[in-house]
Coordinates of C-alpha atoms and ligand atoms in Angstrom, one line a residue:
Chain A
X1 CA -4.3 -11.7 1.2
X2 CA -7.7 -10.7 0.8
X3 CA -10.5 -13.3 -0.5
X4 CA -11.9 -11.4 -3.7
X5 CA -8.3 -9.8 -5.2
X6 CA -5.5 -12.5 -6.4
X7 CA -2.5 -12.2 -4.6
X8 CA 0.8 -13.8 -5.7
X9 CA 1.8 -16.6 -3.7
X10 CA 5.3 -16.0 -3.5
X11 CA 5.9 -12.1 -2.9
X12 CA 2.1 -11.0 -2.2
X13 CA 1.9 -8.4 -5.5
X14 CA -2.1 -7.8 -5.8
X15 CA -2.7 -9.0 -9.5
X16 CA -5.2 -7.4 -11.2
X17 CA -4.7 -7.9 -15.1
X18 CA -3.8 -11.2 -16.5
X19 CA -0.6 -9.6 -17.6
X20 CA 0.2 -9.8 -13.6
X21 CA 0.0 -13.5 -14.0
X22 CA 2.9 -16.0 -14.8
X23 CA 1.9 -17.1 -18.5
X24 CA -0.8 -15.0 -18.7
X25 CA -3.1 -16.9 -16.5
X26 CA -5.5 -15.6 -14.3
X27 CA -5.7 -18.9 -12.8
X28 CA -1.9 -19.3 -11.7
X29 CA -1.0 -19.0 -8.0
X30 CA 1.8 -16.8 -9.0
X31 CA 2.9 -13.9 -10.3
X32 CA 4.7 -13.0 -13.5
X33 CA 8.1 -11.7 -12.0
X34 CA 8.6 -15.0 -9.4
X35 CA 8.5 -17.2 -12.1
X36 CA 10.2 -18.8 -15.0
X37 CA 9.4 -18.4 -18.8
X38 CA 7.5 -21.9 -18.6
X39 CA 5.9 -20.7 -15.4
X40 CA 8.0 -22.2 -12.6
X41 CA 8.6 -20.6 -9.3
X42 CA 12.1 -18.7 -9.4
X43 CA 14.4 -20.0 -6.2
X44 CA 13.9 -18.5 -3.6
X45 CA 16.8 -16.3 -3.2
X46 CA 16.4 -14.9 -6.6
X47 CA 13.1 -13.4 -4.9
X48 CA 14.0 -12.3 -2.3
X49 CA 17.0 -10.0 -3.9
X50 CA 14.2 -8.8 -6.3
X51 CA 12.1 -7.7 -3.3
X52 CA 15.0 -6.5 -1.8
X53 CA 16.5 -4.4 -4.8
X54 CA 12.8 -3.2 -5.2
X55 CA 12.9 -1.6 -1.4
X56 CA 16.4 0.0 -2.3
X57 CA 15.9 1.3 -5.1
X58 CA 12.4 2.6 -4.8
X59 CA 12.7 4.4 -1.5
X60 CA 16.9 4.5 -0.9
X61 CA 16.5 1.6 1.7
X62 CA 20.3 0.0 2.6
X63 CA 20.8 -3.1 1.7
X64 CA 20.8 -5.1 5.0
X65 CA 17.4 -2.9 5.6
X66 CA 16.3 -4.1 2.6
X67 CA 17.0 -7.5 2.7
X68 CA 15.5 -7.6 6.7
X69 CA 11.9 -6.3 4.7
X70 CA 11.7 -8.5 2.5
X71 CA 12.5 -11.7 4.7
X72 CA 9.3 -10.6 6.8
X73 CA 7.4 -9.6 3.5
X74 CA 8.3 -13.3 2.5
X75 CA 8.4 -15.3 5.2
X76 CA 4.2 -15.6 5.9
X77 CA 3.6 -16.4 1.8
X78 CA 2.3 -19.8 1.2
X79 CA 5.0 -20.5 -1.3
X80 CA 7.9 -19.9 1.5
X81 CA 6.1 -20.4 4.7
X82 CA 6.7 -24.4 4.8
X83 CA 10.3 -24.1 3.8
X84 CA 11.5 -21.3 5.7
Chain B
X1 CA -28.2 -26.0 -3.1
X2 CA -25.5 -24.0 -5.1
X3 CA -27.6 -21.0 -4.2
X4 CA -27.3 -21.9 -0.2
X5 CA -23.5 -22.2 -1.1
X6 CA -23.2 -18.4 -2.5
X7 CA -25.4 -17.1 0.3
X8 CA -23.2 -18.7 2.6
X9 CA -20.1 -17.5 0.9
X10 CA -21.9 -13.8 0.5
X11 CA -22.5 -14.0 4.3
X12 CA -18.8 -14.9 4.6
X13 CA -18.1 -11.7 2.7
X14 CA -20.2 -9.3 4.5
X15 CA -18.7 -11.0 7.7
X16 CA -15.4 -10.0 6.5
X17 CA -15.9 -6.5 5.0
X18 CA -17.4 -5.6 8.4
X19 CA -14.7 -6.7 10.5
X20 CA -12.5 -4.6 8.7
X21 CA -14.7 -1.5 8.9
X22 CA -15.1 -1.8 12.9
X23 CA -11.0 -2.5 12.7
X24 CA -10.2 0.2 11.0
X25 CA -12.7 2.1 12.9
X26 CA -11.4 0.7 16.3
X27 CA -7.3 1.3 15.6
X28 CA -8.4 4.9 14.5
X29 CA -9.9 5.6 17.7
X30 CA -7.6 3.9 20.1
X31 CA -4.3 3.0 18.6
X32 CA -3.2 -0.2 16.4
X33 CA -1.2 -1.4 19.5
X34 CA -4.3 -1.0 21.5
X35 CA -7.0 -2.9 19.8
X36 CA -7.1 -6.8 20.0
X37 CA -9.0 -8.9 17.8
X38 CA -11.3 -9.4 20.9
X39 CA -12.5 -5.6 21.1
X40 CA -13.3 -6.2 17.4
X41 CA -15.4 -8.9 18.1
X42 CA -17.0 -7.0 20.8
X43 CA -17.6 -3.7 18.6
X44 CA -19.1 -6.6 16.0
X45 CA -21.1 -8.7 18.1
X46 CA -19.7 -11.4 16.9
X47 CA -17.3 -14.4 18.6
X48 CA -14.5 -14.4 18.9
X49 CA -14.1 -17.4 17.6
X50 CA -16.2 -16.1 14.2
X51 CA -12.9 -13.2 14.1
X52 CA -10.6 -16.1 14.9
X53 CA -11.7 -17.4 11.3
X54 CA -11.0 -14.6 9.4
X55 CA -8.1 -13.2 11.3
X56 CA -6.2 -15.2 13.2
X57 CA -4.2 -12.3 14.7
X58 CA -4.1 -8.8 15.2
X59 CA -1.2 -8.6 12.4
X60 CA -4.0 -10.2 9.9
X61 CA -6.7 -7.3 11.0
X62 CA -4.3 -4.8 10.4
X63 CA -2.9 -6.4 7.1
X64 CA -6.4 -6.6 5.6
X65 CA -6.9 -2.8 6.2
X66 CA -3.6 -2.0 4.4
X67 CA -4.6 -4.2 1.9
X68 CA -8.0 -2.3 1.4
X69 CA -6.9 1.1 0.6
X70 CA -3.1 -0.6 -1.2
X71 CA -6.0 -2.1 -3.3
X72 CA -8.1 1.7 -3.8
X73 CA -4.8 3.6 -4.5
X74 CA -4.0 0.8 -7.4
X75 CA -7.6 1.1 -8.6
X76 CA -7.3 4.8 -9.0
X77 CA -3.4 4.8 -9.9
X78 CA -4.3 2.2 -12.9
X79 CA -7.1 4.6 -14.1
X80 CA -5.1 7.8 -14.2
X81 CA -1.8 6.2 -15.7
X82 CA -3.1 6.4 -19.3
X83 CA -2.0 10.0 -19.4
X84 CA 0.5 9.3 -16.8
X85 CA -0.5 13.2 -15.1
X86 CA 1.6 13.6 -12.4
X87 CA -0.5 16.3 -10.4
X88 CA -3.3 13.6 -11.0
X89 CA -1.3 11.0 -9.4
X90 CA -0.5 13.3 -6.4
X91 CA -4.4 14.2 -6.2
X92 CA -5.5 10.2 -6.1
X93 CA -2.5 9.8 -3.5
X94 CA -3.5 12.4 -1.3
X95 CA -7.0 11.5 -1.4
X96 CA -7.6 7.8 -0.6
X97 CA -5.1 8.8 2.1
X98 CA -7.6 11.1 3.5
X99 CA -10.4 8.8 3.3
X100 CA -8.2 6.4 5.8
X101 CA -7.0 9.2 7.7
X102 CA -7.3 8.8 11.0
X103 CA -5.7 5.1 10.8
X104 CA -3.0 6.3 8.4
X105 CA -2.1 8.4 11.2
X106 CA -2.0 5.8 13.9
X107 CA -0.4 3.8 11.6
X108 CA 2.8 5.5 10.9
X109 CA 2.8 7.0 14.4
X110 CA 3.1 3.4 15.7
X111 CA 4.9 1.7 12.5
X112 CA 8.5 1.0 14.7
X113 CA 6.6 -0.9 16.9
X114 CA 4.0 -3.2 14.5
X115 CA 5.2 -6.8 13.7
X116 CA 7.5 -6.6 10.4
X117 CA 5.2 -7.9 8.0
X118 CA 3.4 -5.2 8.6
X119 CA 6.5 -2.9 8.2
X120 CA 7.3 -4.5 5.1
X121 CA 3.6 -4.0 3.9
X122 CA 3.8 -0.6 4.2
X123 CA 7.4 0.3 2.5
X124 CA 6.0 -2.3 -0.3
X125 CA 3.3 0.2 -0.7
X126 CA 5.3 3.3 -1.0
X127 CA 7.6 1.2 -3.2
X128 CA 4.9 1.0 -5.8
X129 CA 3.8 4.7 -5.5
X130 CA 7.6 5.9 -5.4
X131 CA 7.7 4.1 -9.4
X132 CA 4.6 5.2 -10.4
X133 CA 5.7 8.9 -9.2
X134 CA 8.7 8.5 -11.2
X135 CA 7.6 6.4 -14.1
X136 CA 5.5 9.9 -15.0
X137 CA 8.1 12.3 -14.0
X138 CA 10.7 10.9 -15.6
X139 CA 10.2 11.8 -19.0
X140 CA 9.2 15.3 -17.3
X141 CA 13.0 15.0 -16.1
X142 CA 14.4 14.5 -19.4
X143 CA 12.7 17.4 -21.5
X144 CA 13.9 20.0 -18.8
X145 CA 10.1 20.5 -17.3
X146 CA 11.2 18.8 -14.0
X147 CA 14.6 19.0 -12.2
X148 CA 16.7 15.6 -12.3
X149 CA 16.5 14.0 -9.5
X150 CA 17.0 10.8 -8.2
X151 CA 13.4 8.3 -7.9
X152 CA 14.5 7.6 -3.7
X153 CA 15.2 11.3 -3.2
X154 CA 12.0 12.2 -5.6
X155 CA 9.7 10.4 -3.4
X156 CA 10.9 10.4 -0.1
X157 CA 10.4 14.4 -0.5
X158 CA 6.9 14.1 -1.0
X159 CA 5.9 11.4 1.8
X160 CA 8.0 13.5 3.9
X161 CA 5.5 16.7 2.8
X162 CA 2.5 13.8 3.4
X163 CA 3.7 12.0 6.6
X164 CA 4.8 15.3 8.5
X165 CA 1.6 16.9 8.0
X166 CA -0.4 13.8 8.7
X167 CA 1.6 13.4 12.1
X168 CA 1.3 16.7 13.3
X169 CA -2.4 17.3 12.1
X170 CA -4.1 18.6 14.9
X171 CA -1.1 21.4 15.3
X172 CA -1.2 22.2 11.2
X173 CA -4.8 22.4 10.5
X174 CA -8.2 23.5 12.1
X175 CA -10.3 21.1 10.3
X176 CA -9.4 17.5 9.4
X177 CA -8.1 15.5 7.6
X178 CA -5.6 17.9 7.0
X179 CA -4.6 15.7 3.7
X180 CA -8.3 17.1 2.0
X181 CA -7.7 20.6 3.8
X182 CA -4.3 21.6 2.5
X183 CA -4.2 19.1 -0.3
X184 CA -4.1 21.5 -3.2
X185 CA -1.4 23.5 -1.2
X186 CA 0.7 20.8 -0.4
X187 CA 0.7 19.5 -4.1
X188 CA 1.5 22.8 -5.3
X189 CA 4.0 23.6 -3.1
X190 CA 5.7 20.0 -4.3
X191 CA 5.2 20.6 -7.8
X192 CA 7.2 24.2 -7.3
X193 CA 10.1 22.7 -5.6
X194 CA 10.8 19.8 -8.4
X195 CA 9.7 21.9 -11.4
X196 CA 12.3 23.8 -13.6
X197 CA 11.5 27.5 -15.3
X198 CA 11.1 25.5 -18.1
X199 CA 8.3 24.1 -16.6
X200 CA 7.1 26.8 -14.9
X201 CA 6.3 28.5 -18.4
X202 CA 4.4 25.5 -19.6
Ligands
LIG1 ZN1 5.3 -12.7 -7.1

């Protein structure tokens, strides 16, 4: 989102340490938990019921509330906006 | 002629941090709803066309400010979660809230009525704070010091405690913001309710 901090790509987490990264590196559009062990993107429904269980289960969000926030958290990203 | 190209891309940067200040100053004063991109140009004596670059929309202005105090909670959350200190955690919340009071306030007065993005933004933020609050009072929980509790209902008691209090500000306190006025109240008022006699003691 912003030009100096890394965002990821996919579901917009600020990543700060390389950790953050998928592999490990800094350079890598995305992050470490919307990818694969050899660094692919995860599909995109996988994603979006990560983002989804993270809204519920963070703040007691239902499930089709949920699900609604994290299609509009995803839908701008670069890595969804073309397909979606 | 690399040093024109970093001047040019500091300029771009100043450019930027600026437009967010006079945003964040502008929303505070007038409302979120109320402020196009336009009046920020205006307050910046810029183009609009030289916003336009930056932030094509209203939703990107708005964005970019959450994104600026999201990015100075995380800063101060990553330094404090060594000792994982709970009051310390409710301190730092409390008090880069303050500092971005006066849009905080627009900001969840108006929040029904921003684009979703910007809704999901926002609950994306609390969903980070609510695991950080409950990553360091969880082992609390299980020694006895802190009542069990579930993490939603653990959170959504304290941004309750915040958000009413931020809403109703000029009714709850003479000076503002209220969040740096009755900060050390409010925290030890929260730590009371979720604390056990066990933890009382300690
Ligand atoms: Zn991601």
């Amino acid at each position: 989102m912003s030009a100096k901090c890394k965002s990821c790509g996919s579901c917009g987490m600020p990543m700060e340490k390389v950790e953050d990264f998928a592999l490990g590196d800094s350079n890598h559009q995305y992050c470490q938990y919307c990818t694969d062990k050899k660094g692919k993107l995860l599909p995109y429904d996988k994603i979006l019921a990560m983002n989804a269980k993270y809204y519920m289960e963070s703040q007691g969000i239902t499930a089709d509330a949920a699900n609604k926030l994290a299609v509009n958290l995803l839908k701008t990203q670069p890595a969804w906006k073309e397909i979606l | 002629m690399k040093k024109v190209a970093i001047t040019r891309q500091e300029q771009k940067e100043l450019t930027r941090s600026g437009l967010i200040q006079t945003a964040t100053r502008l929303f505070a004063k007038n409302g979120i709803a109320n402020t196009a991109t336009a009046d920020v140009a205006k307050a910046q004596k810029v183009s609009h066309g030289t916003v336009f670059v930056h932030f094509p929309t209203r939703e990107d202005l708005i964005l970019a400010v959450i994104d600026e105090f999201a990015t100075k909670l995380s800063q101060e959350f990553g330094n404090c979660m060594q000792q994982s200190d709970l009051r310390k955690l409710l301190v730092f919340h409390l008090e880069v809230l303050a500092e971005y009071e006066d849009f905080y306030h627009r900001l969840i007065s108006e929040l029904a009525h921003l684009p979703p993005k910007v809704q999901s933004m926002v609950f994306m933020l609390n969903a980070a704070i609510s695991w950080k609050l409950y990553e360091s009072a969880k082992p609390l929980m299980e020694s006895g010091h802190l009542k069990k509790m579930s993490q939603p209902f653990l959170f959504n008691t304290w941004i309750a405690l915040v958000q009413y209090h931020v809403m109703n500000r000029e009714l709850l306190s003479d000076k503002l913001p209220i969040l740096k006025e009755k900060k050390n109240e409010m925290i030890d008022h929260f730590i009371n309710l979720i604390q056990t006699q066990k933890g009382e003691r300690k």
